[in-house]
């Protein structure tokens, strides 16, 4: 083997290794999987939001040609336990049973009632109409405040309340005492509308049994194969060591596949009963009802400040919509945001309370950002309101309150320690790219001329906690799992490298980035690294992918495991070169003796020598493979400044984003191409919440935005050209200096856009437009403000 000069990979703009299979149609989606004897399962769902199930008769479906089996919830009850909630946020949290198929009562439109198993998916779907179900209607529970009234109808009658929990966080000085010395108090109510995830690939699951040994392989379009394996064992009683879970190619998730769904448990239970492989794939309209929703919250926010715009305290009261049941991390999502309402700002007092509320709607859970976008939206909208109240430019009021770069590490009033950051640098760069002063001048000129098309400028300066960890912090938050991540490095005899990771990608580019990290540490070519993931047999340890944790925790584990390989290889190299370990240098994949550069061994040569084990140090195992489990010491805290300019036609309410600039600081960048892609995708989703998307229910609890014809997902044509850039303050909490990026764009963009909308309309007397800021809502806000002004 010959050594070669290796270009540094971390920081290099590599095209993704993963893309060749995707763009040539060679990806292996769950729905592509076909095995001998495969049966197809279809789910009958409740058309009612709340009803008692009087009767379910599946026998007519069994008479249909091609139908193999049909089951009601009661038929499968002995095979299925309650679906898990892994985050009991308080000791007295109300935790109702959550049957994978409803047995006695349905609690949201789309709740499963029965299933049909047939020889093909179309026969199964058609046979659903033959099932006979009698319902006794019960009153829906939809309004969060009304749900807490003493005489409110109950989602779970046996629990006696719709209040799931009350979670307080009071830190710093007493807020009410601090408020007494405030010269300005700004109080606002914001609504976080429900959002419906729209991953490109619908959810799907295939279960193949080996009846003789009681083993099952579960293929699922999931973000969490390792967690899913544990939870399926708990729900179905199949021993964990008899379960293998595989996440094949997964086409996006955005949090919606961070879940243990009833369909996964049901397909496993049915495959177990029938001893046959079974597949279920959701339709798009089915997913709108059955895949968990995001957001859903009322935010009452109060800021106490001085007349100069300096923050003294912040009070936040939330009503968070849990939906009908608590899914895997439902109650914890608002709590993740609890620590982020103070954002990048200094203050003396913080008073936070979240009340979780049950409703007869689809359960909520993680959606890109998971609590952090909601927090950032509230504080950044409120900061604009404070700026208007005290007559300051929105950027200036932020500048007077943010943590300065020389103050890091900084412990916030909420108790988090931000390890690094430079808000001044990111903001200054963004303002220059945006042409902030010039746009303000244009805005004033337009206003003077009475232009009916108003120009608005929105600001969002954000940070977020991501890289979900450390495990002991998660313990204190009553989260049921740890925050660690596992990786191992296998040096093959031929000198190639296998990286085994516990993270499970669904579009992020892990294979590319992990290859770059390993290649740099080991000094091998990027092309010589393969990454193994998403299979609990091939990668048995892992905590999976969510919360912008993969690079910060999983990438750090890869880095440390590769360092261990080098350390082990050093022992073998020293033995082969007849030198002491201390006399060896390692660079670009080559061990050499100090002062004798001709005495050298490549790491590939060491790998082969270890494989043969003809001449290894006495007492050493014949391997240089290594693994590492990383449990980080802190979260990571990316930050940045996003600026948006909109033009609003006040006669029609039409809003057009004229320009959008963001400067993000995600620490050290492993691959700029992937960072750009993550930012662009995040911006699209954040802007979608601001202007386009909303799950709408009628008075009976029916989802009326249940198709793509009714639920507006923006395309590239609906979005502006983005101007993106970066500053770089490396994280101090991990060896790579990296911070998360997957959720940053979503977290920052929503308030930037809505602040721009309100900024355009504020001179007309408009102080808020409820999201999404549709033309109708904008027009109505303008009309109402003019009517109030003329009254």
Coordinates of C-alpha atoms in Angstrom, one line a residue, residues 30-580:
X30 CA -40.0 1.3 3.0
X31 CA -42.9 1.1 0.5
X32 CA -40.5 -0.4 -2.1
X33 CA -39.9 -3.4 0.1
X34 CA -41.6 -6.5 -1.2
X35 CA -41.2 -10.1 0.1
X36 CA -42.7 -13.4 -0.7
X37 CA -46.2 -13.8 0.7
X38 CA -46.6 -10.1 1.5
X39 CA -50.0 -8.9 2.8
X40 CA -51.3 -5.4 2.8
X41 CA -53.0 -3.7 5.7
X42 CA -55.5 -0.8 5.6
X43 CA -56.9 1.2 8.5
X44 CA -60.5 2.3 9.0
X45 CA -60.5 5.7 10.8
X46 CA -63.1 7.5 12.7
X47 CA -65.0 10.2 10.8
X48 CA -66.0 11.8 14.1
X49 CA -63.9 13.8 16.6
X50 CA -65.4 12.3 19.7
X51 CA -67.7 9.4 20.0
X52 CA -68.4 6.2 21.9
X53 CA -68.0 3.1 19.9
X54 CA -71.2 1.0 20.2
X55 CA -70.4 -1.7 17.7
X56 CA -67.8 -2.8 15.2
X57 CA -68.5 -5.6 12.8
X58 CA -65.7 -6.6 10.5
X59 CA -67.3 -9.7 9.2
X60 CA -68.7 -8.1 6.0
X61 CA -65.1 -7.2 5.0
X62 CA -64.0 -10.8 5.4
X63 CA -66.5 -11.8 2.7
X64 CA -64.7 -9.6 0.1
X65 CA -62.5 -11.5 -2.4
X66 CA -58.8 -11.2 -1.5
X67 CA -59.3 -10.3 2.1
X68 CA -57.3 -12.4 4.5
X69 CA -58.2 -11.0 7.9
X70 CA -59.9 -8.1 9.6
X71 CA -59.7 -6.9 13.2
X72 CA -61.4 -4.4 15.4
X73 CA -59.6 -2.7 18.3
X74 CA -61.2 -5.1 20.7
X75 CA -60.0 -8.1 18.6
X76 CA -56.3 -6.9 19.0
X77 CA -56.6 -5.6 22.5
X78 CA -54.9 -8.6 24.1
X79 CA -51.9 -8.2 21.7
X80 CA -51.3 -4.5 22.2
X81 CA -50.6 -2.3 25.2
X82 CA -50.8 1.4 25.4
X83 CA -48.6 3.5 23.1
X84 CA -45.8 5.1 25.1
X85 CA -45.2 8.6 26.4
X86 CA -41.5 9.0 27.2
X87 CA -41.6 12.4 28.8
X88 CA -43.8 12.6 31.9
X89 CA -42.9 16.2 32.7
X90 CA -44.4 16.4 36.2
X91 CA -45.1 13.8 38.9
X92 CA -48.8 14.4 38.7
X93 CA -49.2 14.6 34.9
X94 CA -52.4 13.1 33.6
X95 CA -51.4 10.2 31.4
X96 CA -54.4 8.4 29.7
X97 CA -54.2 5.1 28.0
X98 CA -53.5 5.3 24.3
X99 CA -54.7 2.1 22.5
X100 CA -53.1 1.7 19.0
X101 CA -56.7 1.0 17.8
X102 CA -59.6 2.5 19.6
X103 CA -61.6 0.0 21.6
X104 CA -64.4 1.9 23.4
X105 CA -64.1 5.5 22.3
X106 CA -62.7 7.6 19.5
X107 CA -61.1 10.9 20.5
X108 CA -60.1 12.6 17.2
X109 CA -61.1 12.4 13.6
X110 CA -58.8 9.8 12.1
X111 CA -58.5 7.7 15.3
X112 CA -58.1 4.1 14.1
X113 CA -61.1 1.8 14.6
X114 CA -60.4 -1.4 12.6
X115 CA -58.0 -2.9 10.1
X116 CA -58.3 -5.1 7.0
X117 CA -55.5 -7.3 5.7
X118 CA -55.6 -8.4 2.0
X119 CA -53.5 -9.7 -0.8
X120 CA -53.1 -6.2 -2.3
X121 CA -53.4 -2.7 -0.9
X122 CA -56.3 -1.7 -3.1
X123 CA -58.4 -4.7 -2.0
X124 CA -57.6 -3.9 1.6
X125 CA -58.6 -0.2 1.1
X126 CA -61.8 -1.1 -0.7
X127 CA -62.9 -3.6 2.0
X128 CA -62.8 -0.9 4.7
X129 CA -66.2 0.4 3.4
X130 CA -67.8 -2.9 4.3
X131 CA -67.0 -2.6 8.0
X132 CA -70.0 -1.6 10.0
X133 CA -69.4 0.8 12.9
X134 CA -72.1 2.4 15.2
X135 CA -71.0 5.6 17.0
X136 CA -72.7 7.5 19.8
X137 CA -71.6 11.1 19.3
X138 CA -69.9 12.9 22.2
X139 CA -69.2 16.7 22.4
X140 CA -65.9 17.7 20.9
X141 CA -63.3 19.7 22.9
X142 CA -61.6 22.3 20.7
X143 CA -61.0 25.6 22.5
X144 CA -58.0 25.5 24.9
X145 CA -59.5 28.0 27.4
X146 CA -63.0 26.5 27.3
X147 CA -61.5 23.0 27.8
X148 CA -60.3 24.1 31.3
X149 CA -63.7 25.3 32.5
X150 CA -65.3 23.2 35.3
X151 CA -68.3 22.2 33.2
X152 CA -66.3 21.4 30.0
X153 CA -66.9 18.1 28.3
X154 CA -64.0 15.8 28.9
X155 CA -61.7 14.1 26.4
X156 CA -60.9 11.4 28.9
X157 CA -63.9 11.1 31.2
X158 CA -62.1 8.7 33.6
X159 CA -59.4 11.4 34.3
X160 CA -61.9 14.0 35.4
X161 CA -60.1 16.9 33.7
X162 CA -58.7 18.2 30.4
X163 CA -55.7 19.7 32.2
X164 CA -52.7 17.5 31.5
X165 CA -50.2 19.3 33.6
X166 CA -48.9 22.6 34.9
X167 CA -45.2 23.1 34.6
X168 CA -43.7 26.3 36.2
X169 CA -40.2 27.8 35.9
X170 CA -39.4 30.8 38.0
X171 CA -35.8 32.0 37.9
X172 CA -33.8 35.1 38.8
X173 CA -35.5 37.8 40.9
X174 CA -39.3 37.7 41.6
X175 CA -41.0 38.9 38.4
X176 CA -43.8 40.9 40.2
X177 CA -41.2 42.7 42.3
X178 CA -39.2 43.6 39.2
X179 CA -42.3 44.7 37.4
X180 CA -43.0 47.3 40.0
X181 CA -39.9 49.3 39.0
X182 CA -40.6 49.0 35.3
X183 CA -41.5 52.1 33.3
X184 CA -42.9 50.1 30.4
X185 CA -44.9 46.9 30.4
X186 CA -45.8 45.3 27.1
X187 CA -48.3 42.5 27.1
X188 CA -49.3 40.6 24.0
X189 CA -51.1 37.3 23.1
X190 CA -49.8 35.2 20.2
X191 CA -51.3 32.1 18.6
X192 CA -49.1 29.3 17.3
X193 CA -51.4 27.6 14.8
X194 CA -51.3 23.9 14.3
X195 CA -49.0 22.7 11.5
X196 CA -49.1 19.4 9.6
X197 CA -45.8 17.8 8.6
X198 CA -45.4 17.1 4.9
X199 CA -42.4 14.9 4.5
X200 CA -41.9 13.8 0.9
X201 CA -42.1 10.2 1.9
X202 CA -45.3 9.2 3.7
X203 CA -45.1 6.9 6.7
X204 CA -44.8 3.2 6.0
X205 CA -44.0 0.0 7.8
X206 CA -43.3 -3.6 6.8
X207 CA -42.9 -6.5 9.2
X208 CA -41.4 -9.8 8.2
X209 CA -41.7 -12.6 10.8
X210 CA -39.6 -15.7 11.2
X211 CA -42.3 -17.7 12.9
X212 CA -40.2 -20.7 14.0
X213 CA -37.9 -18.5 16.1
X214 CA -40.3 -15.7 17.0
X215 CA -38.1 -13.1 15.4
X216 CA -39.3 -10.1 13.5
X217 CA -37.7 -7.5 11.3
X218 CA -39.6 -4.2 11.2
X219 CA -38.8 -1.8 8.3
X220 CA -40.2 1.6 9.1
X221 CA -39.9 5.1 7.7
X222 CA -38.7 6.3 11.1
X223 CA -36.2 8.8 12.5
X224 CA -35.7 6.6 15.6
X225 CA -35.0 2.9 14.9
X226 CA -33.4 2.2 18.2
X227 CA -36.1 3.9 20.3
X228 CA -38.7 2.3 18.2
X229 CA -37.3 -1.2 18.9
X230 CA -37.5 -0.7 22.6
X231 CA -41.0 0.8 22.5
X232 CA -42.4 -1.8 20.2
X233 CA -41.2 -4.5 22.6
X234 CA -43.0 -2.7 25.4
X235 CA -46.2 -2.3 23.5
X236 CA -46.4 -5.7 21.8
X237 CA -44.6 -7.9 24.3
X238 CA -42.2 -9.2 21.6
X239 CA -38.8 -9.5 23.4
X240 CA -36.4 -6.8 22.4
X241 CA -33.7 -9.2 21.3
X242 CA -36.2 -10.8 18.9
X243 CA -36.8 -7.5 17.2
X244 CA -34.7 -5.9 14.5
X245 CA -35.7 -2.5 13.3
X246 CA -34.4 -1.1 10.0
X247 CA -34.9 2.5 8.8
X248 CA -34.1 2.2 5.1
X249 CA -33.9 5.3 3.0
X250 CA -36.2 7.8 4.8
X251 CA -37.6 10.7 2.8
X252 CA -37.8 13.4 5.4
X253 CA -39.3 13.6 8.8
X254 CA -39.2 17.1 10.3
X255 CA -40.1 15.5 13.7
X256 CA -43.1 13.7 12.4
X257 CA -41.2 10.4 12.2
X258 CA -39.8 10.9 15.7
X259 CA -42.6 8.8 17.0
X260 CA -43.9 5.4 17.9
X261 CA -47.1 5.2 15.9
X262 CA -50.0 2.8 16.5
X263 CA -49.7 1.6 12.9
X264 CA -46.2 0.2 13.6
X265 CA -47.4 -1.7 16.6
X266 CA -50.6 -2.9 14.8
X267 CA -48.6 -4.2 11.8
X268 CA -46.3 -6.1 14.1
X269 CA -49.2 -7.6 16.0
X270 CA -51.0 -8.6 12.8
X271 CA -47.8 -10.1 11.3
X272 CA -47.3 -12.0 14.6
X273 CA -50.9 -13.4 14.5
X274 CA -50.9 -14.4 10.8
X275 CA -47.2 -15.5 10.6
X276 CA -47.0 -13.6 7.3
X277 CA -45.2 -10.4 6.3
X278 CA -47.5 -7.4 6.4
X279 CA -47.1 -3.8 4.9
X280 CA -48.9 -0.6 5.6
X281 CA -48.3 2.7 3.8
X282 CA -50.4 5.8 4.6
X283 CA -52.0 7.8 1.9
X284 CA -51.3 11.5 1.9
X285 CA -54.8 12.5 3.1
X286 CA -54.6 9.7 5.8
X287 CA -51.4 11.2 7.0
X288 CA -53.0 14.6 7.5
X289 CA -55.3 13.0 10.1
X290 CA -53.0 10.4 11.6
X291 CA -49.5 11.8 11.6
X292 CA -49.0 13.9 14.7
X293 CA -49.3 17.7 14.2
X294 CA -46.9 20.4 15.4
X295 CA -47.2 23.7 17.4
X296 CA -50.8 24.5 18.7
X297 CA -50.4 27.0 21.4
X298 CA -51.6 30.2 23.0
X299 CA -48.8 32.4 24.3
X300 CA -49.4 35.3 26.7
X301 CA -46.2 37.3 26.9
X302 CA -45.4 40.2 29.2
X303 CA -42.2 42.2 29.1
X304 CA -41.2 44.7 31.9
X305 CA -38.6 47.3 30.8
X306 CA -37.2 50.7 31.3
X307 CA -38.1 53.7 29.1
X308 CA -34.7 53.3 27.5
X309 CA -35.8 49.8 26.3
X310 CA -33.7 47.8 28.8
X311 CA -35.3 44.5 29.8
X312 CA -36.0 43.9 33.4
X313 CA -38.2 40.8 33.3
X314 CA -40.2 38.4 31.2
X315 CA -43.4 36.6 32.1
X316 CA -44.8 33.8 29.8
X317 CA -48.0 31.8 30.2
X318 CA -48.7 29.1 27.7
X319 CA -51.7 26.9 26.9
X320 CA -50.3 24.0 24.9
X321 CA -52.6 21.8 22.9
X322 CA -51.7 18.1 23.5
X323 CA -54.4 16.8 21.3
X324 CA -56.3 13.7 22.2
X325 CA -53.4 11.6 23.5
X326 CA -49.8 12.0 24.8
X327 CA -47.5 10.5 22.2
X328 CA -43.8 9.9 22.6
X329 CA -42.6 13.3 23.7
X330 CA -45.9 15.4 23.4
X331 CA -45.9 17.0 26.9
X332 CA -42.2 17.9 26.7
X333 CA -42.2 19.9 23.5
X334 CA -43.4 23.2 25.1
X335 CA -40.9 22.6 27.9
X336 CA -38.0 22.5 25.5
X337 CA -39.0 26.0 24.6
X338 CA -39.3 27.1 28.2
X339 CA -35.6 27.7 28.5
X340 CA -35.4 29.8 25.2
X341 CA -37.9 32.6 25.8
X342 CA -35.2 34.8 27.3
X343 CA -33.3 34.1 24.1
X344 CA -30.1 36.2 23.7
X345 CA -31.2 38.8 26.2
X346 CA -30.1 39.8 29.7
X347 CA -32.8 40.4 32.3
X348 CA -33.3 40.1 36.0
X349 CA -36.5 37.9 36.3
X350 CA -38.2 35.2 34.4
X351 CA -41.6 33.7 35.2
X352 CA -42.8 30.8 32.9
X353 CA -45.8 28.6 33.2
X354 CA -47.1 26.0 30.7
X355 CA -50.4 24.3 31.0
X356 CA -51.0 21.3 28.8
X357 CA -54.5 20.8 27.6
X358 CA -56.3 17.8 26.1
X359 CA -58.5 18.4 23.0
X360 CA -60.3 16.1 20.5
X361 CA -57.8 16.8 17.8
X362 CA -54.9 14.9 16.3
X363 CA -52.1 14.6 19.0
X364 CA -49.3 17.1 18.7
X365 CA -45.6 16.3 19.1
X366 CA -42.2 17.3 17.7
X367 CA -42.2 19.4 14.5
X368 CA -39.0 21.0 13.2
X369 CA -37.6 23.1 16.1
X370 CA -39.9 21.5 18.7
X371 CA -40.7 24.3 21.2
X372 CA -37.8 26.6 20.2
X373 CA -39.6 28.2 17.2
X374 CA -42.5 29.0 19.4
X375 CA -40.3 30.6 22.0
X376 CA -38.3 32.6 19.5
X377 CA -41.5 33.8 17.8
X378 CA -42.9 35.1 21.1
X379 CA -39.8 36.9 22.3
X380 CA -38.9 38.4 19.0
X381 CA -42.4 39.6 18.3
X382 CA -42.5 41.1 21.8
X383 CA -39.1 42.8 21.3
X384 CA -40.6 44.6 18.2
X385 CA -43.6 45.7 20.3
X386 CA -41.2 47.0 23.0
X387 CA -39.3 48.9 20.4
X388 CA -42.5 50.5 19.1
X389 CA -43.5 51.3 22.6
X390 CA -40.3 53.2 23.5
X391 CA -39.7 54.6 20.1
X392 CA -36.5 52.7 19.2
X393 CA -35.4 51.0 16.1
X394 CA -36.0 47.2 16.5
X395 CA -32.3 46.5 15.9
X396 CA -31.3 49.1 18.5
X397 CA -33.6 47.7 21.2
X398 CA -32.0 44.3 20.7
X399 CA -28.5 45.7 20.8
X400 CA -29.2 47.3 24.2
X401 CA -30.2 43.9 25.7
X402 CA -28.2 41.1 24.1
X403 CA -25.3 39.3 25.6
X404 CA -22.0 40.8 24.4
X405 CA -19.4 38.6 22.8
X406 CA -16.9 39.2 25.6
X407 CA -19.4 37.9 28.2
X408 CA -19.3 34.3 27.0
X409 CA -19.7 31.8 28.5
X410 CA -22.9 33.3 29.9
X411 CA -25.5 31.8 32.2
X412 CA -28.9 33.1 31.3
X413 CA -31.7 33.9 33.6
X414 CA -33.3 30.6 32.5
X415 CA -30.3 28.7 33.8
X416 CA -28.6 27.7 30.5
X417 CA -24.9 28.3 30.0
X418 CA -24.2 29.6 26.5
X419 CA -20.7 28.6 25.7
X420 CA -19.9 30.9 22.8
X421 CA -21.4 33.4 20.4
X422 CA -21.0 36.8 18.8
X423 CA -24.4 38.4 18.2
X424 CA -22.8 41.7 17.2
X425 CA -20.8 40.3 14.4
X426 CA -23.7 38.3 12.9
X427 CA -26.1 41.2 13.1
X428 CA -23.6 43.7 11.6
X429 CA -22.9 41.4 8.7
X430 CA -26.6 40.8 8.1
X431 CA -27.5 44.5 8.2
X432 CA -24.8 45.2 5.6
X433 CA -25.9 42.4 3.2
X434 CA -29.5 43.5 3.6
X435 CA -29.0 47.2 3.0
X436 CA -30.9 48.0 6.2
X437 CA -30.4 51.7 6.3
X438 CA -31.3 52.1 2.6
X439 CA -34.5 50.1 3.1
X440 CA -35.5 52.1 6.1
X441 CA -35.1 55.3 4.0
X442 CA -37.2 53.8 1.2
X443 CA -39.9 52.9 3.8
X444 CA -40.1 56.4 5.1
X445 CA -40.3 57.8 1.6
X446 CA -43.1 55.5 0.6
X447 CA -45.0 56.4 3.8
X448 CA -44.7 60.1 3.0
X449 CA -46.1 59.6 -0.5
X450 CA -49.0 57.5 0.8
X451 CA -48.1 54.5 -1.2
X452 CA -50.8 51.8 -0.9
X453 CA -48.1 49.2 -1.2
X454 CA -46.4 49.3 2.2
X455 CA -42.8 48.2 2.8
X456 CA -42.1 46.4 6.0
X457 CA -38.8 45.3 7.6
X458 CA -38.6 42.4 10.0
X459 CA -35.8 41.5 12.4
X460 CA -35.1 38.2 14.2
X461 CA -32.1 37.7 16.4
X462 CA -32.2 34.2 17.7
X463 CA -30.4 31.4 19.5
X464 CA -31.5 27.9 20.3
X465 CA -30.5 25.0 22.5
X466 CA -29.9 21.9 20.4
X467 CA -27.9 18.7 20.4
X468 CA -30.3 17.2 22.9
X469 CA -28.2 16.3 25.9
X470 CA -26.6 15.9 28.5
X471 CA -28.2 12.8 29.9
X472 CA -28.2 14.1 33.5
X473 CA -30.0 17.3 32.4
X474 CA -32.6 15.1 30.6
X475 CA -33.0 13.2 33.8
X476 CA -33.8 16.3 35.7
X477 CA -36.4 17.2 33.1
X478 CA -37.9 13.7 33.6
X479 CA -37.1 12.6 30.0
X480 CA -37.1 8.8 29.9
X481 CA -33.9 8.4 27.8
X482 CA -30.4 9.7 27.7
X483 CA -28.7 12.2 25.4
X484 CA -25.7 10.1 24.5
X485 CA -24.7 8.8 21.0
X486 CA -22.6 5.9 19.8
X487 CA -20.2 5.4 17.0
X488 CA -17.6 2.8 16.1
X489 CA -14.9 2.7 13.5
X490 CA -13.9 -0.6 11.7
X491 CA -10.6 -0.6 9.9
X492 CA -10.9 -3.3 7.2
X493 CA -7.9 -5.4 6.2
X494 CA -7.8 -3.7 2.8
X495 CA -7.5 -0.3 4.4
X496 CA -11.0 0.8 3.8
X497 CA -13.1 2.2 6.7
X498 CA -16.6 1.5 8.0
X499 CA -18.2 4.1 10.3
X500 CA -21.1 2.7 12.3
X501 CA -23.3 5.4 13.7
X502 CA -26.3 5.3 16.0
X503 CA -27.8 8.4 14.3
X504 CA -30.3 7.6 11.6
X505 CA -30.4 10.1 8.7
X506 CA -33.5 11.1 6.7
X507 CA -32.0 13.7 4.4
X508 CA -29.4 15.5 6.5
X509 CA -26.2 14.2 4.8
X510 CA -24.8 12.1 7.6
X511 CA -23.0 9.7 5.3
X512 CA -21.1 12.6 3.7
X513 CA -20.2 14.5 6.9
X514 CA -19.3 11.4 8.9
X515 CA -17.0 10.3 6.0
X516 CA -15.4 13.8 6.1
X517 CA -14.8 13.6 9.9
X518 CA -13.4 10.1 9.9
X519 CA -11.2 10.8 6.8
X520 CA -9.6 13.7 8.5
X521 CA -8.8 12.0 11.8
X522 CA -7.6 8.8 10.1
X523 CA -5.9 10.4 7.2
X524 CA -7.6 8.2 4.6
X525 CA -9.4 9.3 1.4
X526 CA -13.0 10.4 1.7
X527 CA -14.0 7.8 -0.9
X528 CA -12.6 5.0 1.3
X529 CA -15.1 5.6 4.1
X530 CA -18.5 3.9 4.2
X531 CA -21.1 4.8 6.8
X532 CA -23.5 2.1 8.3
X533 CA -26.6 3.4 9.9
X534 CA -30.4 2.9 10.5
X535 CA -30.3 -0.8 11.4
X536 CA -30.4 -2.1 14.9
X537 CA -28.6 -5.2 13.9
X538 CA -25.7 -3.5 12.1
X539 CA -25.6 -0.5 14.4
X540 CA -27.0 -1.9 17.7
X541 CA -26.4 1.2 19.9
X542 CA -27.9 4.6 19.3
X543 CA -30.3 7.3 20.3
X544 CA -31.2 8.3 16.8
X545 CA -31.9 11.6 15.0
X546 CA -33.8 14.7 16.2
X547 CA -33.3 18.1 17.8
X548 CA -30.2 19.0 15.7
X549 CA -28.2 16.5 17.7
X550 CA -26.7 14.3 15.0
X551 CA -23.5 16.3 14.3
X552 CA -23.0 17.7 17.7
X553 CA -23.4 14.4 19.5
X554 CA -23.1 11.7 16.8
X555 CA -20.4 13.4 14.8
X556 CA -18.4 14.0 18.0
X557 CA -18.7 10.3 18.8
X558 CA -17.3 9.5 15.3
X559 CA -14.5 11.9 15.9
X560 CA -13.6 10.4 19.3
X561 CA -13.9 6.8 18.0
X562 CA -11.5 7.6 15.1
X563 CA -9.0 9.1 17.6
X564 CA -9.2 5.8 19.5
X565 CA -8.4 3.9 16.3
X566 CA -5.3 6.1 15.8
X567 CA -4.2 5.6 19.4
X568 CA -4.5 1.8 19.0
X569 CA -2.8 1.9 15.6
X570 CA 0.0 3.9 17.2
X571 CA 0.9 1.0 19.4
X572 CA 1.1 -1.4 16.5
X573 CA 3.0 1.1 14.3
X574 CA 5.5 1.6 17.1
X575 CA 6.0 -2.1 17.5
X576 CA 6.5 -2.5 13.7
X577 CA 8.9 0.4 13.5
X578 CA 10.8 -0.7 16.6
X579 CA 10.2 2.8 18.1
X580 CA 8.6 4.1 21.2

